[in-house]
PDB file of C-alpha atoms in Angstrom:
ATOM      1  CA  MET W   1     137.463 193.963  99.902  1.00  0.00           C
ATOM      2  CA  LYS W   2     139.139 190.517  99.847  1.00  0.00           C
ATOM      3  CA  VAL W   3     138.723 190.353 103.735  1.00  0.00           C
ATOM      4  CA  TYR W   4     134.977 190.963 103.514  1.00  0.00           C
ATOM      5  CA  ILE W   5     134.417 188.477 100.579  1.00  0.00           C
ATOM      6  CA  ALA W   6     136.381 185.849 102.332  1.00  0.00           C
ATOM      7  CA  PHE W   7     134.361 186.642 105.607  1.00  0.00           C
ATOM      8  CA  LEU W   8     131.042 186.195 103.488  1.00  0.00           C
ATOM      9  CA  VAL W   9     132.155 182.996 101.841  1.00  0.00           C
ATOM     10  CA  GLN W  10     133.001 181.534 105.324  1.00  0.00           C
ATOM     11  CA  LEU W  11     129.702 182.418 106.769  1.00  0.00           C
ATOM     12  CA  VAL W  12     128.004 180.566 103.898  1.00  0.00           C
ATOM     13  CA  LEU W  13     130.369 177.632 104.537  1.00  0.00           C
ATOM     14  CA  TRP W  14     129.492 177.536 108.252  1.00  0.00           C
ATOM     15  CA  SER W  15     125.792 177.692 107.282  1.00  0.00           C
ATOM     16  CA  VAL W  16     126.352 174.530 105.098  1.00  0.00           C
ATOM     17  CA  PHE W  17     127.901 172.972 108.325  1.00  0.00           C
ATOM     18  CA  TYR W  18     124.932 173.889 110.362  1.00  0.00           C
ATOM     19  CA  ILE W  19     122.694 172.127 107.700  1.00  0.00           C
ATOM     20  CA  ALA W  20     124.866 169.028 107.554  1.00  0.00           C
ATOM     21  CA  GLU W  21     124.830 168.962 111.429  1.00  0.00           C
ATOM     22  CA  TRP W  22     120.958 169.234 111.291  1.00  0.00           C
ATOM     23  CA  PHE W  23     120.659 166.350 108.839  1.00  0.00           C
ATOM     24  CA  SER W  24     123.235 164.158 111.231  1.00  0.00           C
ATOM     25  CA  THR W  25     121.109 164.284 114.435  1.00  0.00           C
ATOM     26  CA  LYS W  26     121.589 160.551 115.046  1.00  0.00           C
ATOM     27  CA  ASP W  27     125.352 160.591 114.550  1.00  0.00           C
ATOM     28  CA  HIS W  28     127.899 160.177 117.310  1.00  0.00           C
ATOM     29  CA  VAL W  29     129.680 163.117 118.704  1.00  0.00           C
ATOM     30  CA  GLU W  30     132.978 161.991 117.158  1.00  0.00           C
ATOM     31  CA  TYR W  31     131.686 162.226 113.666  1.00  0.00           C
ATOM     32  CA  LYS W  32     130.428 165.799 114.384  1.00  0.00           C
ATOM     33  CA  TRP W  33     133.859 166.841 115.351  1.00  0.00           C
ATOM     34  CA  ILE W  34     135.401 165.299 112.323  1.00  0.00           C
ATOM     35  CA  MET W  35     132.934 167.165 110.213  1.00  0.00           C
ATOM     36  CA  PHE W  36     133.676 170.424 112.273  1.00  0.00           C
ATOM     37  CA  ALA W  37     137.351 170.013 111.561  1.00  0.00           C
ATOM     38  CA  LEU W  38     136.713 169.334 107.871  1.00  0.00           C
ATOM     39  CA  PHE W  39     134.487 172.355 107.471  1.00  0.00           C
ATOM     40  CA  PHE W  40     136.986 174.369 109.431  1.00  0.00           C
ATOM     41  CA  TYR W  41     139.936 173.329 107.113  1.00  0.00           C
ATOM     42  CA  LEU W  42     137.884 173.960 104.039  1.00  0.00           C
ATOM     43  CA  SER W  43     137.006 177.334 105.233  1.00  0.00           C
ATOM     44  CA  PHE W  44     140.620 178.077 106.026  1.00  0.00           C
ATOM     45  CA  LEU W  45     141.711 177.015 102.570  1.00  0.00           C
ATOM     46  CA  VAL W  46     139.120 179.074 100.823  1.00  0.00           C
ATOM     47  CA  ALA W  47     139.957 182.290 102.732  1.00  0.00           C
ATOM     48  CA  GLY W  48     143.553 181.456 102.271  1.00  0.00           C
ATOM     49  CA  LYS W  49     143.186 181.359  98.469  1.00  0.00           C
ATOM     50  CA  ILE W  50     141.244 184.722  98.629  1.00  0.00           C
ATOM     51  CA  VAL W  51     143.352 186.618 101.034  1.00  0.00           C
ATOM     52  CA  GLN W  52     146.956 185.140 100.469  1.00  0.00           C
ATOM     53  CA  SER W  53     148.023 185.771 103.981  1.00  0.00           C
ATOM     54  CA  ARG W  54     148.086 183.115 106.913  1.00  0.00           C
ATOM     55  CA  LYS W  55     147.763 185.363 109.787  1.00  0.00           C
ATOM     56  CA  LEU W  56     144.820 187.220 108.086  1.00  0.00           C
ATOM     57  CA  THR W  57     143.311 183.958 107.028  1.00  0.00           C
ATOM     58  CA  LEU W  58     143.414 182.586 110.571  1.00  0.00           C
ATOM     59  CA  PHE W  59     141.908 185.719 111.924  1.00  0.00           C
ATOM     60  CA  ILE W  60     139.045 185.953 109.350  1.00  0.00           C
ATOM     61  CA  THR W  61     138.288 182.187 109.953  1.00  0.00           C
ATOM     62  CA  SER W  62     138.143 182.581 113.749  1.00  0.00           C
ATOM     63  CA  SER W  63     136.052 185.749 113.489  1.00  0.00           C
ATOM     64  CA  SER W  64     133.578 184.097 111.025  1.00  0.00           C
ATOM     65  CA  LEU W  65     133.249 181.159 113.287  1.00  0.00           C
ATOM     66  CA  CYS W  66     132.495 183.272 116.418  1.00  0.00           C
ATOM     67  CA  CYS W  67     130.085 185.407 114.493  1.00  0.00           C
ATOM     68  CA  PHE W  68     128.272 182.274 113.060  1.00  0.00           C
ATOM     69  CA  PHE W  69     128.103 180.598 116.606  1.00  0.00           C
ATOM     70  CA  ALA W  70     126.893 184.037 118.039  1.00  0.00           C
ATOM     71  CA  PHE W  71     124.155 184.292 115.562  1.00  0.00           C
ATOM     72  CA  LYS W  72     123.126 180.624 115.932  1.00  0.00           C
ATOM     73  CA  VAL W  73     122.680 181.184 119.725  1.00  0.00           C
ATOM     74  CA  LEU W  74     120.841 184.391 119.132  1.00  0.00           C
ATOM     75  CA  PHE W  75     118.462 182.999 116.548  1.00  0.00           C
ATOM     76  CA  GLU W  76     117.908 179.751 118.681  1.00  0.00           C
ATOM     77  CA  GLY W  77     117.092 182.095 121.648  1.00  0.00           C
ATOM     78  CA  VAL W  78     114.542 184.041 119.610  1.00  0.00           C
ATOM     79  CA  LEU W  79     113.002 180.803 118.359  1.00  0.00           C
ATOM     80  CA  GLN W  80     112.569 179.512 121.932  1.00  0.00           C
ATOM     81  CA  LEU W  81     110.606 182.790 122.656  1.00  0.00           C
ATOM     82  CA  ILE W  82     108.197 182.386 119.887  1.00  0.00           C
TER      83      ILE W  82
END
């Protein structure tokens, strides 16, 4: 159950990252990478507090990131069709 909660919390954090990235359309690429690193670290810390295992935290963080980007690409593709 802790893994599921950490996964959902991280998806919320990645959604906040997407909104922040959307608001910063005129920023340089370097600033977006810094923002990505900060959100990655924040999501890693949050999952680490919930799960209490480094390997599992890294696995959850990477899988939530992959799922988020897959959903992002899927929904942007669907919006292109509409």
